[in-house]
Short mmCIF file of C-alpha atoms in Angstrom, two decimals:
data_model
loop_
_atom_site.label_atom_id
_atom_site.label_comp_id
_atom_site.label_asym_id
_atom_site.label_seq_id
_atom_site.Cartn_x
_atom_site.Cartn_y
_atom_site.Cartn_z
CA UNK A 1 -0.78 -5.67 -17.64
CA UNK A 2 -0.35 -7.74 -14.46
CA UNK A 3 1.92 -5.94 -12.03
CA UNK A 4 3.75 -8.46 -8.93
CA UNK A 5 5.22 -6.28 -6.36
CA UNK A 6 9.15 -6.88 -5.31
CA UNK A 7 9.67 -4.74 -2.50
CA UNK A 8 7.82 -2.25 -0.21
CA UNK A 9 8.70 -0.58 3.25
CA UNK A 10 7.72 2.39 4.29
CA UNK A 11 8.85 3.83 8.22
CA UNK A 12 7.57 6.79 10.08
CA UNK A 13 7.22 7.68 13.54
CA UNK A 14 4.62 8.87 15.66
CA UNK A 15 4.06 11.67 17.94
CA UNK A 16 5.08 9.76 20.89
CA UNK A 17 8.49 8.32 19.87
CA UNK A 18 7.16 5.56 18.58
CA UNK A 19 7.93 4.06 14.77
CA UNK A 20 5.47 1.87 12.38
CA UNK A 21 7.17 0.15 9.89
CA UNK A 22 4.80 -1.40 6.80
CA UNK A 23 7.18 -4.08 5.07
CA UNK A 24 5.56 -6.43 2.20
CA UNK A 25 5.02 -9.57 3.88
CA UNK A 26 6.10 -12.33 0.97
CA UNK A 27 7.08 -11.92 -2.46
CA UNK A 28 5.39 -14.97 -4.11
CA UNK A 29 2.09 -14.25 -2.25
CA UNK A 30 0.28 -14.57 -5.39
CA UNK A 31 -1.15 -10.68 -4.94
CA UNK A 32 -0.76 -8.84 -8.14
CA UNK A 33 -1.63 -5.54 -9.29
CA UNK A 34 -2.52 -4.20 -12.51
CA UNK A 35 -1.69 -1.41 -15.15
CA UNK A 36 -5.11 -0.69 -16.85
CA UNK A 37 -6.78 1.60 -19.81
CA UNK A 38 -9.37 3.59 -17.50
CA UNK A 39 -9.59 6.08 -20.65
CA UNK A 40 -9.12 6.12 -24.59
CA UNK A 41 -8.98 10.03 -25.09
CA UNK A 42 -6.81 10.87 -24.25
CA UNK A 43 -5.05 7.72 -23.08
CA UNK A 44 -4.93 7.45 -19.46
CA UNK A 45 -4.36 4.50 -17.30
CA UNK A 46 -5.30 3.55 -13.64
CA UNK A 47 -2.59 1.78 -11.39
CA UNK A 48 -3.40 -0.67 -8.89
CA UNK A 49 -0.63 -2.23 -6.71
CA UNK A 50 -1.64 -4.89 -4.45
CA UNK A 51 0.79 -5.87 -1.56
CA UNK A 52 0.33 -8.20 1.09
CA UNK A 53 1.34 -6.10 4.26
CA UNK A 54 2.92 -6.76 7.95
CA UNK A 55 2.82 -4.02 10.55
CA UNK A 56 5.21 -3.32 13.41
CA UNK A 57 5.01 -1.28 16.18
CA UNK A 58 8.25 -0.53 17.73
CA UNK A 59 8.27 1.07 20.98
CA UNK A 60 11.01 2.95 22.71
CA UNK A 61 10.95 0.05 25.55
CA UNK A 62 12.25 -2.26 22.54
CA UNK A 63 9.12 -4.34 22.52
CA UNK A 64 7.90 -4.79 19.16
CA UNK A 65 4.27 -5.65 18.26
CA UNK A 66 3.95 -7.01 15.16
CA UNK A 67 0.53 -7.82 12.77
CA UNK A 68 -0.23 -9.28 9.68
CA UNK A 69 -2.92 -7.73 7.25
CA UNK A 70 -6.20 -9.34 7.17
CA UNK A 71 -6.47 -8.08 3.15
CA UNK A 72 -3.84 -7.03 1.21
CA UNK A 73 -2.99 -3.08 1.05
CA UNK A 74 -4.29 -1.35 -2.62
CA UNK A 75 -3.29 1.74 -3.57
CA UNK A 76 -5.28 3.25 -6.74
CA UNK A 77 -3.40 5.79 -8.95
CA UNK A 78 -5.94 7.37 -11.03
CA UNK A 79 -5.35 9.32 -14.55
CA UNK A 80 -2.11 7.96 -15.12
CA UNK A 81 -0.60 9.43 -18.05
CA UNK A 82 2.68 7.22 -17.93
CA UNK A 83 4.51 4.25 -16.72
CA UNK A 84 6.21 4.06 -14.58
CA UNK A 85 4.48 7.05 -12.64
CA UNK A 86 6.40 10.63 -11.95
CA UNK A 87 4.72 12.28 -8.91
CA UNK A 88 1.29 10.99 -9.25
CA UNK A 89 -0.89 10.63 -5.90
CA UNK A 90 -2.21 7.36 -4.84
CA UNK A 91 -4.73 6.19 -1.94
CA UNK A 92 -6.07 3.41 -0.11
CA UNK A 93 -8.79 1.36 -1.33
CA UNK A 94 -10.78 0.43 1.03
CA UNK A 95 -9.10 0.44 4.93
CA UNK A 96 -6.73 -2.02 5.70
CA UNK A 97 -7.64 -4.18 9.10
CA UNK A 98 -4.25 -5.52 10.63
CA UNK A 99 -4.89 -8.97 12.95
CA UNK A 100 -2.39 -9.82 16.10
CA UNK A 101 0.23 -12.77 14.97
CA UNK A 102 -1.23 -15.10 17.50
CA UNK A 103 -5.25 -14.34 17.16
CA UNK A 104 -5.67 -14.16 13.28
CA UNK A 105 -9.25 -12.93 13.35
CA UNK A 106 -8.36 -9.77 16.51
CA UNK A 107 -8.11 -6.91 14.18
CA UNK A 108 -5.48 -5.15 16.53
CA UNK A 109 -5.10 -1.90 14.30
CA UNK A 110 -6.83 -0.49 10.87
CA UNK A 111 -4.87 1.79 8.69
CA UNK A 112 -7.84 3.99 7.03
CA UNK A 113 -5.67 6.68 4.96
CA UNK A 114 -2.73 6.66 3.41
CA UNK A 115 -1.96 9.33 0.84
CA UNK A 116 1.49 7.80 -1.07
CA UNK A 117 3.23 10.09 -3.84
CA UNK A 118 5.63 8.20 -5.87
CA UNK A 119 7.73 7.44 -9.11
CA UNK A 120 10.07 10.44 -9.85
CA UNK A 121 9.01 12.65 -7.10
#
């Protein structure tokens, strides 16, 4: 089952006062996920949701610093017993390498974990 995402944001702030904001960066991006049998007995599924990802820095000067995801963001939910999920734990992929809006090939930040719990939690 192909999945397409419709909306993502997630906020949180960091020691320092400081808030990053990861928003889905276009709808029709043509990323899709997947829903997918990863074992017959008893039936469990694996979840992968693929979303093309913007980052912003907000600082508490105002000044915003905003980048654009090289790749997009995958999260793998493993031993999914149901759809939609209730609780279940997902993680990165692989690292995700974030790029400066002007220099599209400066990797400016890298997200490398990213524990999500979601669906009925």
């Amino acid at each position: 089952m192909t999945l397409h995402p419709v909306g993502f944001q997630v906020t949180g702030e960091l020691p320092d006062g400081r808030t990053v904001t990861l928003t889905q960066a276009a709808a029709g991006s043509g990323s899709a996920g997947a829903l997918r049998i990863s074992q017959h007995l008893p039936l469990k599924y694996e979840l992968l949701d693929v979303v093309p990802v913007t980052l912003t820095l907000s600082g508490p000067d105002g000044a915003d610093v905003v980048a654009s995801a090289v790749r997009p963001l995958v999260l793998v939910t493993k031993d999914v017993t149901q759809f939609p999920t209730r609780g279940d734990l997902s993680s990165l992929e692989a690292p995700v390498a974030f790029a400066a809006a002007d220099a599209s090939t400066t990797v400016v930040a890298r997200l490398v974990t990213f524990p999500v719990q979601s669906g009925g939690v």
